[in-house]
XYZ file of N, CA, C and O in Angstrom:
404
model
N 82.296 115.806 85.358
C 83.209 115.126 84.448
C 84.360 114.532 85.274
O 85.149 115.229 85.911
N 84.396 113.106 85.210
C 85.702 112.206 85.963
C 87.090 113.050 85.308
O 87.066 113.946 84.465
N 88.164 112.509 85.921
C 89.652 112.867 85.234
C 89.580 111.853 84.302
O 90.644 111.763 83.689
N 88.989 111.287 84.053
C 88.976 110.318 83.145
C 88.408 110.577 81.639
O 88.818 110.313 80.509
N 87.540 111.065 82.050
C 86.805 112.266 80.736
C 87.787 113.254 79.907
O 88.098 113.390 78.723
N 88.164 113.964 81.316
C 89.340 114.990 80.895
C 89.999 114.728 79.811
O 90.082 115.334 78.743
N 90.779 113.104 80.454
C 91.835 112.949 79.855
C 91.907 112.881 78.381
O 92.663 113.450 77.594
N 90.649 111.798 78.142
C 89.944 111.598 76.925
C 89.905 112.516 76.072
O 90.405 112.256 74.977
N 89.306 113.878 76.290
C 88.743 115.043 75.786
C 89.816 115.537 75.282
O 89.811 115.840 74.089
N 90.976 115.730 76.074
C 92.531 116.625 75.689
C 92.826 115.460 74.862
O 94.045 115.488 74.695
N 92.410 114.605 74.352
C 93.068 113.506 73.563
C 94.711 112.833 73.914
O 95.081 111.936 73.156
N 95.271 113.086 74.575
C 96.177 112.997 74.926
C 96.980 112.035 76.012
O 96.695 112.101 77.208
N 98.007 111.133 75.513
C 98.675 110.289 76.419
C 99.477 111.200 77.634
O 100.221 112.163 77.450
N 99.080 110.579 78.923
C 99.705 111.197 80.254
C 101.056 110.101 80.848
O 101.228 108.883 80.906
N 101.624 110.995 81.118
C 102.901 110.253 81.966
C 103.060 110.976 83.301
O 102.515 112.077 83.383
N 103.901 110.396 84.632
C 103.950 110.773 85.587
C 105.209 110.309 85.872
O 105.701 109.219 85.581
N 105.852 111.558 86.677
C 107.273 110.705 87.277
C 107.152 111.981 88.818
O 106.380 112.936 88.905
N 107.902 111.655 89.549
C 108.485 111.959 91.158
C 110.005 112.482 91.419
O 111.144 112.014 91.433
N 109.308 113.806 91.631
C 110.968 114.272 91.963
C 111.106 114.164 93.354
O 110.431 114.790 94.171
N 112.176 113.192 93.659
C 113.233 112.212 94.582
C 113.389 113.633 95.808
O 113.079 113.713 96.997
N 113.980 114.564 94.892
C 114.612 115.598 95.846
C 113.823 115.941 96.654
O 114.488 116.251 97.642
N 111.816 116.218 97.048
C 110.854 116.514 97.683
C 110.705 115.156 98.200
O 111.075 114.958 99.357
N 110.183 114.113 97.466
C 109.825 113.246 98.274
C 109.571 113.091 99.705
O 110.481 113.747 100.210
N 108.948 112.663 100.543
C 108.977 112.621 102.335
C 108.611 111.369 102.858
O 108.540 111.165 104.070
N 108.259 110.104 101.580
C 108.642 109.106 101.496
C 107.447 108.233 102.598
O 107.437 107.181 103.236
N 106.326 109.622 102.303
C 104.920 108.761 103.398
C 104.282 107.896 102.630
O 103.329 107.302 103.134
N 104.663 107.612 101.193
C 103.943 105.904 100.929
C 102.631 106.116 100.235
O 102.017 105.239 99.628
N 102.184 107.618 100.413
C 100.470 107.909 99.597
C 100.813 107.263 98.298
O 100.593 106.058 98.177
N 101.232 107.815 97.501
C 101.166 107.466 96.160
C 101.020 105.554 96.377
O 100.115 104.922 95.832
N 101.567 105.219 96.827
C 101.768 103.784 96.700
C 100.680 103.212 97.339
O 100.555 101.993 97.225
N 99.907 103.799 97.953
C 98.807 103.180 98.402
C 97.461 103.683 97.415
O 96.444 102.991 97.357
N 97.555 104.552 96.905
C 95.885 105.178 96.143
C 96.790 104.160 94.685
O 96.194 103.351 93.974
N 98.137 104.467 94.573
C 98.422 103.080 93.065
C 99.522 102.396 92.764
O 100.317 102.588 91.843
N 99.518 101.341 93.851
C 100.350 100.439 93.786
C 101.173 100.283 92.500
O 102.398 100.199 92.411
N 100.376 100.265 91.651
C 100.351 99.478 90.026
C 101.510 100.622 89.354
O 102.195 100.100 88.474
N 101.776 101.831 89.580
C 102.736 103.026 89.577
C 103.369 103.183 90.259
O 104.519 102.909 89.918
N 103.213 103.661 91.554
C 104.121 103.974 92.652
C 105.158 102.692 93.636
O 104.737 101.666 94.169
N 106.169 103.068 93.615
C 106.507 101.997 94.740
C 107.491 102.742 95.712
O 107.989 103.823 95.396
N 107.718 102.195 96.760
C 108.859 103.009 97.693
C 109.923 102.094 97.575
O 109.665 100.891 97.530
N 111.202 102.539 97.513
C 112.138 101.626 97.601
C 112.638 101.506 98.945
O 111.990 101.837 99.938
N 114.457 100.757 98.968
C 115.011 100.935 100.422
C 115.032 101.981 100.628
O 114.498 102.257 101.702
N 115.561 103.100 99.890
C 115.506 104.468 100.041
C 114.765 105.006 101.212
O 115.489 105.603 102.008
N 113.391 104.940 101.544
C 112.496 105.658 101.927
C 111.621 106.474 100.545
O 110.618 107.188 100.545
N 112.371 106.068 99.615
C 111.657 107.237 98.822
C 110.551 106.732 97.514
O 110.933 105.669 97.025
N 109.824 107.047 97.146
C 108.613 107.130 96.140
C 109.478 106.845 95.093
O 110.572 107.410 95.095
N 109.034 105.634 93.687
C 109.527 105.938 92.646
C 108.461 105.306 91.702
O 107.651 104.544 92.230
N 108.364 105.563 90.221
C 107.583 105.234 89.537
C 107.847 103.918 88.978
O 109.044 103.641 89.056
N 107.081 102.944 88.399
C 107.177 101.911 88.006
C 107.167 101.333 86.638
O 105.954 101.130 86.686
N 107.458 100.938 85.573
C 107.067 100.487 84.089
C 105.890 99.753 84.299
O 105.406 99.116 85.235
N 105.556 100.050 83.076
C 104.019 99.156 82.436
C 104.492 97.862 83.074
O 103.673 97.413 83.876
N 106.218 96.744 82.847
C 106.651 95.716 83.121
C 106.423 95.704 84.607
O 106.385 94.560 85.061
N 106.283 96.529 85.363
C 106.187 96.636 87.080
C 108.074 96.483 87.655
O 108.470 95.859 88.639
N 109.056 97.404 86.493
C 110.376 97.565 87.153
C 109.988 99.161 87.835
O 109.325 100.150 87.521
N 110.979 98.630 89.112
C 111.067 100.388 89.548
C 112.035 101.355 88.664
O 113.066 100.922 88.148
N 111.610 102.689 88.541
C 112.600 103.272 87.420
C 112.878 103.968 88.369
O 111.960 104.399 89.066
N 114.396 104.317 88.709
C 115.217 104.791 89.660
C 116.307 106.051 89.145
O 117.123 106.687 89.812
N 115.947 106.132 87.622
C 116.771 106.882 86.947
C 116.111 108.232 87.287
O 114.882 108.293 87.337
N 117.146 109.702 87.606
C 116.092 111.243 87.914
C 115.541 111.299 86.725
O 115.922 111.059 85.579
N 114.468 111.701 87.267
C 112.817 112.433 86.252
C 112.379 111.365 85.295
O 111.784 111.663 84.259
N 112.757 109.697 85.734
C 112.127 108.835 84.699
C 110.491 109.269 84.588
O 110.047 110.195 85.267
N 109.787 108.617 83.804
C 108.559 108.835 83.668
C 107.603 107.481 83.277
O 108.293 106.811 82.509
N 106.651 106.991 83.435
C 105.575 106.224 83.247
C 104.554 106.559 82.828
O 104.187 107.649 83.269
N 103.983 106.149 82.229
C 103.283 106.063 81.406
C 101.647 106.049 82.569
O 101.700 105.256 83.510
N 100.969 106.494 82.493
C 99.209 106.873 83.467
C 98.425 105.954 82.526
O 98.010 106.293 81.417
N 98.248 104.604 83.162
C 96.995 104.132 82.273
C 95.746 105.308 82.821
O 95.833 106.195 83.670
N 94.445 104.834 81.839
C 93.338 105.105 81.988
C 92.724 105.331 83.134
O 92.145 106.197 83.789
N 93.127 104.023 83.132
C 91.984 102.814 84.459
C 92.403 103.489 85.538
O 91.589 103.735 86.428
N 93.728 103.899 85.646
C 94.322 104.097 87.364
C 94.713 106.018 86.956
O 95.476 106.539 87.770
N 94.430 106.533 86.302
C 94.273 108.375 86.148
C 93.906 108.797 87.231
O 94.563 109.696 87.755
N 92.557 108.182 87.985
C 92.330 109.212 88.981
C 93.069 108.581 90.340
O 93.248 109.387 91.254
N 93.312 107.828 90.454
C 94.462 107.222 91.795
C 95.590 107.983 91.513
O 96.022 108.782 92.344
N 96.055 107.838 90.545
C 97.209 108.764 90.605
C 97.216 110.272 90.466
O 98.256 110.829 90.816
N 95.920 111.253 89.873
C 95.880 112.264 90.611
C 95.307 112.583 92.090
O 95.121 113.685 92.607
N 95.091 111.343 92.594
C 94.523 111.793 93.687
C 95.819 111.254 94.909
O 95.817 111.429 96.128
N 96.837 110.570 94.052
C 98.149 110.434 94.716
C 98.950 111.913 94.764
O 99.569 112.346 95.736
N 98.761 112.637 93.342
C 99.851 113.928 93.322
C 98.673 115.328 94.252
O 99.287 116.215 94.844
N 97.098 115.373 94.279
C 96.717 116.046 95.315
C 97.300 116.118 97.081
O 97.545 117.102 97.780
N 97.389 114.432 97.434
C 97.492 114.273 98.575
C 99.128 114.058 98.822
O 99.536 113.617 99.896
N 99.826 114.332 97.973
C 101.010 114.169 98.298
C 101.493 115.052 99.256
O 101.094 116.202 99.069
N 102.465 114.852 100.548
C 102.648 116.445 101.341
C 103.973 116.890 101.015
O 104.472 117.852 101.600
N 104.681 116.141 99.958
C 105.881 116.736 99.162
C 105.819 117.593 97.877
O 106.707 118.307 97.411
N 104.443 117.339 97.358
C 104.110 117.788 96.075
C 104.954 117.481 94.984
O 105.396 118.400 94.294
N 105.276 116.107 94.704
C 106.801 116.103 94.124
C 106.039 114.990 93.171
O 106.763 114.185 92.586
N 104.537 114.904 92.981
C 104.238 113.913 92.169
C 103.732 114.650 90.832
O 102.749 115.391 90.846
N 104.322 114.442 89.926
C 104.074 115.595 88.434
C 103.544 114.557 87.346
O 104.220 113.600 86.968
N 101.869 114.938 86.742
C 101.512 114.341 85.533
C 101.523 115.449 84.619
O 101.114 116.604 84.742
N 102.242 114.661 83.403
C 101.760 115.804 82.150
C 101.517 114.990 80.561
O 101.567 113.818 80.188
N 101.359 115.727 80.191
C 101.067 115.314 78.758
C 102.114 114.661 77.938
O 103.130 115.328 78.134
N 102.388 113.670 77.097
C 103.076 113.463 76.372
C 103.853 114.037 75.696
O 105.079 114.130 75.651
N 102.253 114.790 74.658
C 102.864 115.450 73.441
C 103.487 116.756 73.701
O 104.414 117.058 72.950
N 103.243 117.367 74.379
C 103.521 118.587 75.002
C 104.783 118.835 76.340
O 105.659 119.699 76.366
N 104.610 118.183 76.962
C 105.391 118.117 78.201
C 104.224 119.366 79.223
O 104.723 120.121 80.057
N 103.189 119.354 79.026
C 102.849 120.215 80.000
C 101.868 119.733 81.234
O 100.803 119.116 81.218
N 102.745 120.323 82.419
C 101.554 119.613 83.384
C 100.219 119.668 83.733
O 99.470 120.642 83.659
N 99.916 118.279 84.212
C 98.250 118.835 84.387
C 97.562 118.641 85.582
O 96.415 118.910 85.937
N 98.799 117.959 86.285
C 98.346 117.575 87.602
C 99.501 117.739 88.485
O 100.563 117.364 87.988
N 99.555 118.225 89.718
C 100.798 117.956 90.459
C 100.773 119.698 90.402
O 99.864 120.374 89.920
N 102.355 120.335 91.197
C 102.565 121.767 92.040
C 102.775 122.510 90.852
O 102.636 123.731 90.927
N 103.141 121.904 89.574
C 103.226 122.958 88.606
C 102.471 122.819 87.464
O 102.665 123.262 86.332
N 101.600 122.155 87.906
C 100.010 122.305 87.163
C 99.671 123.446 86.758
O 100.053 124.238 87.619
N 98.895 124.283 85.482
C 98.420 125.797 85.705
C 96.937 126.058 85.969
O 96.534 127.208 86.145
């Protein structure tokens, strides 16, 4: 079963945001999904709107299309900050990322 299935199955809209404070600003996320992730001047990882603005505000969140679910868990696996967190909408609970259960 893809993460894509998963997602489906839990019925449920996913969001993802990046806590700044871990970050280490190596650029994974932004390369497995551009279309989410971006690095700023910072050095650091930040998430992006559906519009493609960077959201720079702490613990903003975005919205996980479908299409790009498994790039972006396979951005919060390979992250070496672990600072990339997906969770559920309705719930707030994570499902991907260091405080996943």
């Amino acid at each position: 079963m893809t993460v894509q299935d998963e997602a489906a199955a839990d019925g449920g809209a996913l969001e993802v945001w990046i806590d700044q404070d871990l970050c280490t600003g190596d650029g994974i996320c932004a390369q497995y999904a551009p279309e989410v992730f971006e690095l700023d001047i910072d050095g650091l990882a930040y998430v992006k709107s559906p519009d493609d603005e960077l959201l720079q505000d702490k613990g903003a969140t975005t919205p996980v299309p479908l299409p790009l679910l498994a790039d972006v868990v396979d951005s919060a696996k390979e992250c070496p900050g672990d600072c990339i967190h997906v969770r559920r909408v309705a719930d707030r609970v994570e499902v991907y990322g260091p405080d996943a259960a």
